């Protein structure tokens, strides 16, 4: 079971330091689960430094497929490794929606990150319109087909209509999508989309839900720790 916090474009180094110091105090309560936080690039170093020596991992929110080169605004897997970062989120729906990320790009970023020794959380998920049109399986099949199963790869199922909206997928919807994804690719599958302390238990109780990618509720250390504790008990 993995609980990963996706901070998106929140928390500079000072706030990150404060959060990580607090989170460390909760660490002893997180039994038999993996916990990761994903700060913005500029806050990765301080998170790595403060969480060193704990089992809480630090992941980036994106990673480029080339080790270096003329790619303004991008950060490579070897650069993240040098910093002590353990993994990266790839293909988040906000990357796909606002920054033109394609399935092909997601595949390249994932491949390069895994080859460089990073763990990857690759995100997939359908829009509300796609779900209503009965296209969920086709979309998931297309997005998952570019990935290959590997030890350090985890998929996050994040229905776009549930992200930041407060509309969580029902545990049944999540379970169905997770089982479908696992039928395509044999990797752990996290659920993401409005996961909160009060709905985490029923989502994490589903047989094919292997953890959560938490956005908004991961920004507050107490609510993130509460979700981690729920996972410990699941
Ligand atoms: P949310 O975001 O928990 O705020 O819905 C999840 C995500 O985008 O990873």
CSV table of C-alpha atoms and ligand atoms in Angstrom, one decimal:
chain,number,residue,atom,x,y,z
A,1,UNK,CA,0.0,0.0,0.0
A,2,UNK,CA,1.4,3.4,-1.1
A,3,UNK,CA,0.0,6.8,0.0
A,4,UNK,CA,1.6,9.5,-2.1
A,5,UNK,CA,0.9,13.2,-1.7
A,6,UNK,CA,0.8,15.3,-4.9
A,7,UNK,CA,1.4,18.9,-3.9
A,8,UNK,CA,1.0,20.3,-7.4
A,9,UNK,CA,2.1,24.0,-7.5
A,10,UNK,CA,1.9,24.5,-3.7
A,11,UNK,CA,4.6,25.0,-1.0
A,12,UNK,CA,7.9,26.6,-1.5
A,13,UNK,CA,11.0,25.5,0.4
A,14,UNK,CA,10.0,27.1,3.7
A,15,UNK,CA,6.5,25.6,3.9
A,16,UNK,CA,8.0,22.3,2.7
A,17,UNK,CA,10.5,22.2,5.5
A,18,UNK,CA,7.7,22.9,8.0
A,19,UNK,CA,5.5,20.2,6.6
A,20,UNK,CA,8.3,17.6,6.5
A,21,UNK,CA,9.4,18.2,10.1
A,22,UNK,CA,5.8,17.7,11.2
A,23,UNK,CA,5.3,14.6,9.0
A,24,UNK,CA,8.4,13.0,10.5
A,25,UNK,CA,6.8,13.1,13.9
A,26,UNK,CA,4.0,10.9,12.5
A,27,UNK,CA,6.2,8.4,10.8
A,28,UNK,CA,6.4,5.9,13.6
A,29,UNK,CA,2.6,5.4,13.2
A,30,UNK,CA,2.8,4.4,9.5
A,31,UNK,CA,3.2,0.7,9.7
A,32,UNK,CA,3.7,-1.5,6.7
A,33,UNK,CA,2.8,1.2,4.2
A,34,UNK,CA,4.9,3.3,1.8
A,35,UNK,CA,4.5,7.0,2.1
A,36,UNK,CA,5.7,9.6,-0.4
A,37,UNK,CA,5.4,13.3,-0.9
A,38,UNK,CA,5.7,15.2,-4.2
A,39,UNK,CA,6.7,18.8,-3.8
A,40,UNK,CA,7.4,21.2,-6.7
A,41,UNK,CA,10.9,21.0,-8.1
A,42,UNK,CA,12.2,23.9,-6.1
A,43,UNK,CA,11.2,22.3,-2.8
A,44,UNK,CA,12.6,18.8,-3.6
A,45,UNK,CA,16.0,19.4,-2.1
A,46,UNK,CA,14.8,20.5,1.3
A,47,UNK,CA,12.3,17.7,1.4
A,48,UNK,CA,15.0,15.1,0.6
A,49,UNK,CA,17.3,16.7,3.3
A,50,UNK,CA,14.7,16.7,6.1
A,51,UNK,CA,13.3,13.2,5.3
A,52,UNK,CA,16.7,11.6,4.9
A,53,UNK,CA,16.9,8.6,7.3
A,54,UNK,CA,13.2,8.1,7.3
A,55,UNK,CA,11.1,5.8,5.2
A,56,UNK,CA,9.2,8.7,3.7
A,57,UNK,CA,10.1,9.0,0.0
A,58,UNK,CA,10.3,12.2,-2.1
A,59,UNK,CA,9.1,12.2,-5.7
A,60,UNK,CA,9.0,14.8,-8.4
A,61,UNK,CA,5.9,15.8,-10.3
A,62,UNK,CA,7.4,15.3,-13.7
A,63,UNK,CA,10.6,14.2,-15.4
A,64,UNK,CA,12.0,14.6,-18.9
A,65,UNK,CA,13.0,11.6,-21.1
A,66,UNK,CA,16.5,12.9,-22.1
A,67,UNK,CA,19.3,13.0,-19.5
A,68,UNK,CA,20.2,16.5,-20.6
A,69,UNK,CA,19.8,18.8,-23.6
A,70,UNK,CA,18.2,21.9,-25.0
A,71,UNK,CA,14.8,21.5,-23.3
A,72,UNK,CA,14.0,24.7,-21.5
A,73,UNK,CA,11.9,24.3,-18.4
A,74,UNK,CA,12.5,20.5,-18.1
A,75,UNK,CA,14.3,18.4,-15.5
A,76,UNK,CA,15.9,15.1,-16.2
A,77,UNK,CA,15.9,11.8,-14.3
A,78,UNK,CA,19.7,11.8,-13.6
A,79,UNK,CA,19.2,15.3,-12.1
A,80,UNK,CA,16.5,14.1,-9.8
A,81,UNK,CA,18.6,11.1,-8.8
A,82,UNK,CA,21.5,13.3,-8.0
A,83,UNK,CA,19.3,15.2,-5.6
A,84,UNK,CA,18.3,12.0,-3.8
A,85,UNK,CA,14.7,11.9,-5.2
A,86,UNK,CA,13.3,8.5,-5.4
A,87,UNK,CA,10.6,8.8,-8.1
A,88,UNK,CA,8.4,10.9,-10.2
A,89,UNK,CA,4.7,11.3,-11.1
A,90,UNK,CA,4.3,11.1,-14.9
A,91,UNK,CA,1.3,12.0,-17.1
A,92,UNK,CA,-0.8,13.7,-14.5
A,93,UNK,CA,-4.1,14.8,-16.1
A,94,UNK,CA,-3.1,18.4,-15.4
A,95,UNK,CA,0.0,17.9,-17.5
A,96,UNK,CA,-2.1,16.3,-20.2
A,97,UNK,CA,-4.8,19.0,-20.1
A,98,UNK,CA,-2.7,22.2,-19.7
A,99,UNK,CA,0.7,21.3,-21.0
A,100,UNK,CA,-0.1,19.1,-24.0
A,101,UNK,CA,1.3,15.9,-22.5
A,102,UNK,CA,0.6,13.0,-24.9
A,103,UNK,CA,0.5,9.2,-24.3
A,104,UNK,CA,3.7,9.0,-26.3
A,105,UNK,CA,5.4,11.6,-24.1
A,106,UNK,CA,4.2,9.8,-21.0
A,107,UNK,CA,5.7,6.6,-22.3
A,108,UNK,CA,9.0,8.2,-23.0
A,109,UNK,CA,9.2,10.0,-19.6
A,110,UNK,CA,8.2,6.8,-17.8
A,111,UNK,CA,10.8,4.7,-19.7
A,112,UNK,CA,13.6,7.2,-19.1
A,113,UNK,CA,12.8,7.5,-15.4
A,114,UNK,CA,12.6,3.8,-14.8
A,115,UNK,CA,15.9,3.2,-16.7
A,116,UNK,CA,17.6,5.9,-14.6
A,117,UNK,CA,16.5,4.0,-11.4
A,118,UNK,CA,13.5,6.2,-10.4
A,119,UNK,CA,10.2,4.8,-9.4
A,120,UNK,CA,7.2,6.1,-11.4
A,121,UNK,CA,3.6,6.8,-10.7
A,122,UNK,CA,2.0,7.0,-14.1
A,123,UNK,CA,-1.4,8.6,-14.1
A,124,UNK,CA,-4.4,7.6,-16.2
A,125,UNK,CA,-8.1,8.5,-16.2
A,126,UNK,CA,-11.1,9.5,-18.2
A,127,UNK,CA,-12.9,12.8,-18.4
A,128,UNK,CA,-16.6,13.1,-17.3
A,129,UNK,CA,-17.6,13.3,-21.0
A,130,UNK,CA,-15.7,10.2,-21.8
A,131,UNK,CA,-17.3,8.3,-18.9
A,132,UNK,CA,-20.8,9.5,-19.9
A,133,UNK,CA,-20.1,8.4,-23.5
A,134,UNK,CA,-19.2,4.9,-22.3
A,135,UNK,CA,-15.6,5.4,-23.4
A,136,UNK,CA,-13.8,4.8,-20.1
A,137,UNK,CA,-12.4,1.4,-21.0
A,138,UNK,CA,-11.2,2.6,-24.4
A,139,UNK,CA,-9.4,5.6,-22.8
A,140,UNK,CA,-7.8,3.6,-20.1
A,141,UNK,CA,-6.8,0.9,-22.6
A,142,UNK,CA,-5.1,3.6,-24.8
A,143,UNK,CA,-3.3,5.3,-21.9
A,144,UNK,CA,-2.2,2.1,-20.3
A,145,UNK,CA,-1.1,0.4,-23.6
A,146,UNK,CA,2.0,2.7,-23.8
A,147,UNK,CA,3.3,1.4,-20.4
A,148,UNK,CA,5.2,-1.8,-19.7
A,149,UNK,CA,4.9,-3.6,-16.3
A,150,UNK,CA,8.0,-3.2,-14.2
A,151,UNK,CA,8.9,-3.5,-10.5
A,152,UNK,CA,9.2,0.3,-10.0
A,153,UNK,CA,6.1,1.2,-11.9
A,154,UNK,CA,2.8,2.1,-10.2
A,155,UNK,CA,-0.3,3.3,-12.1
A,156,UNK,CA,-2.6,5.9,-10.5
A,157,UNK,CA,-6.2,5.8,-11.7
A,158,UNK,CA,-7.5,9.4,-11.5
A,159,UNK,CA,-10.8,10.0,-13.0
A,160,UNK,CA,-10.5,13.6,-14.2
A,161,UNK,CA,-14.0,14.4,-13.0
A,162,UNK,CA,-13.0,13.5,-9.5
A,163,UNK,CA,-9.8,15.6,-9.3
A,164,UNK,CA,-10.1,18.7,-7.0
A,165,UNK,CA,-13.9,18.6,-7.4
A,166,UNK,CA,-14.9,16.9,-4.2
A,167,UNK,CA,-16.6,14.2,-6.4
A,168,UNK,CA,-14.9,11.0,-5.4
A,169,UNK,CA,-15.5,7.9,-7.5
A,170,UNK,CA,-17.6,5.5,-5.5
A,171,UNK,CA,-15.6,2.5,-4.2
A,172,UNK,CA,-17.4,0.4,-6.8
A,173,UNK,CA,-16.4,2.6,-9.7
A,174,UNK,CA,-12.8,2.7,-8.5
A,175,UNK,CA,-12.7,-1.0,-8.0
A,176,UNK,CA,-14.0,-1.7,-11.5
A,177,UNK,CA,-11.5,0.6,-13.1
A,178,UNK,CA,-8.6,-0.8,-11.1
A,179,UNK,CA,-9.5,-4.3,-12.0
A,180,UNK,CA,-9.7,-3.3,-15.6
A,181,UNK,CA,-6.3,-1.6,-15.5
A,182,UNK,CA,-4.7,-4.6,-13.7
A,183,UNK,CA,-6.1,-6.9,-16.5
A,184,UNK,CA,-4.1,-4.8,-18.9
A,185,UNK,CA,-0.9,-4.3,-16.9
A,186,UNK,CA,0.2,-6.3,-13.8
A,187,UNK,CA,1.2,-3.4,-11.5
A,188,UNK,CA,-0.2,-1.9,-8.3
A,189,UNK,CA,-2.9,0.7,-9.0
A,190,UNK,CA,-3.4,3.8,-6.7
A,191,UNK,CA,-6.7,5.7,-6.7
A,192,UNK,CA,-6.6,9.5,-7.0
A,193,UNK,CA,-9.4,12.1,-7.0
A,194,UNK,CA,-10.7,13.9,-3.9
A,195,UNK,CA,-9.3,11.3,-1.5
A,196,UNK,CA,-9.9,12.7,2.0
A,197,UNK,CA,-9.5,11.3,5.5
A,198,UNK,CA,-13.2,10.5,5.7
A,199,UNK,CA,-13.5,8.5,2.4
A,200,UNK,CA,-10.1,6.9,2.3
A,201,UNK,CA,-11.1,3.8,4.3
A,202,UNK,CA,-13.8,2.6,1.9
A,203,UNK,CA,-11.7,3.3,-1.1
A,204,UNK,CA,-8.6,1.5,0.3
A,205,UNK,CA,-10.7,-1.4,1.3
A,206,UNK,CA,-11.3,-2.4,-2.3
A,207,UNK,CA,-9.3,-5.4,-3.3
A,208,UNK,CA,-7.6,-3.8,-6.3
A,209,UNK,CA,-7.0,-0.4,-4.7
A,210,UNK,CA,-3.3,-0.5,-3.7
A,211,UNK,CA,-3.0,3.0,-2.3
A,212,UNK,CA,-3.9,6.6,-3.1
A,213,UNK,CA,-2.5,9.6,-4.9
A,214,UNK,CA,-3.8,12.5,-2.8
A,215,UNK,CA,-3.9,16.1,-4.0
A,216,UNK,CA,-5.7,18.7,-1.9
A,217,UNK,CA,-5.8,16.6,1.3
A,218,UNK,CA,-2.1,16.0,1.2
A,219,UNK,CA,-1.3,19.7,1.7
A,220,UNK,CA,-2.3,19.7,5.3
A,221,UNK,CA,0.0,17.5,7.4
A,222,UNK,CA,-2.7,16.3,9.7
A,223,UNK,CA,-5.1,15.2,7.0
A,224,UNK,CA,-2.3,13.6,5.0
A,225,UNK,CA,-1.2,11.7,8.2
A,226,UNK,CA,-4.8,10.7,8.8
A,227,UNK,CA,-5.0,9.1,5.4
A,228,UNK,CA,-1.7,7.3,6.0
A,229,UNK,CA,-3.0,6.0,9.3
A,230,UNK,CA,-6.2,4.8,7.6
A,231,UNK,CA,-4.0,2.9,5.1
A,232,UNK,CA,-2.0,1.4,7.9
A,233,UNK,CA,-5.2,0.0,9.3
A,234,UNK,CA,-6.6,-1.2,5.9
B,1,LIG,P1,-7.2,15.9,-5.4
B,1,LIG,O1,-6.1,15.7,-6.5
B,1,LIG,O2,-7.0,14.9,-4.3
B,1,LIG,O3,-7.1,17.3,-5.0
B,1,LIG,O4,-8.5,15.6,-6.1
B,1,LIG,C1,-5.6,14.4,-6.9
B,1,LIG,C2,-4.5,14.5,-7.9
B,1,LIG,O5,-4.7,15.4,-8.8
B,1,LIG,O6,-3.5,13.8,-7.9
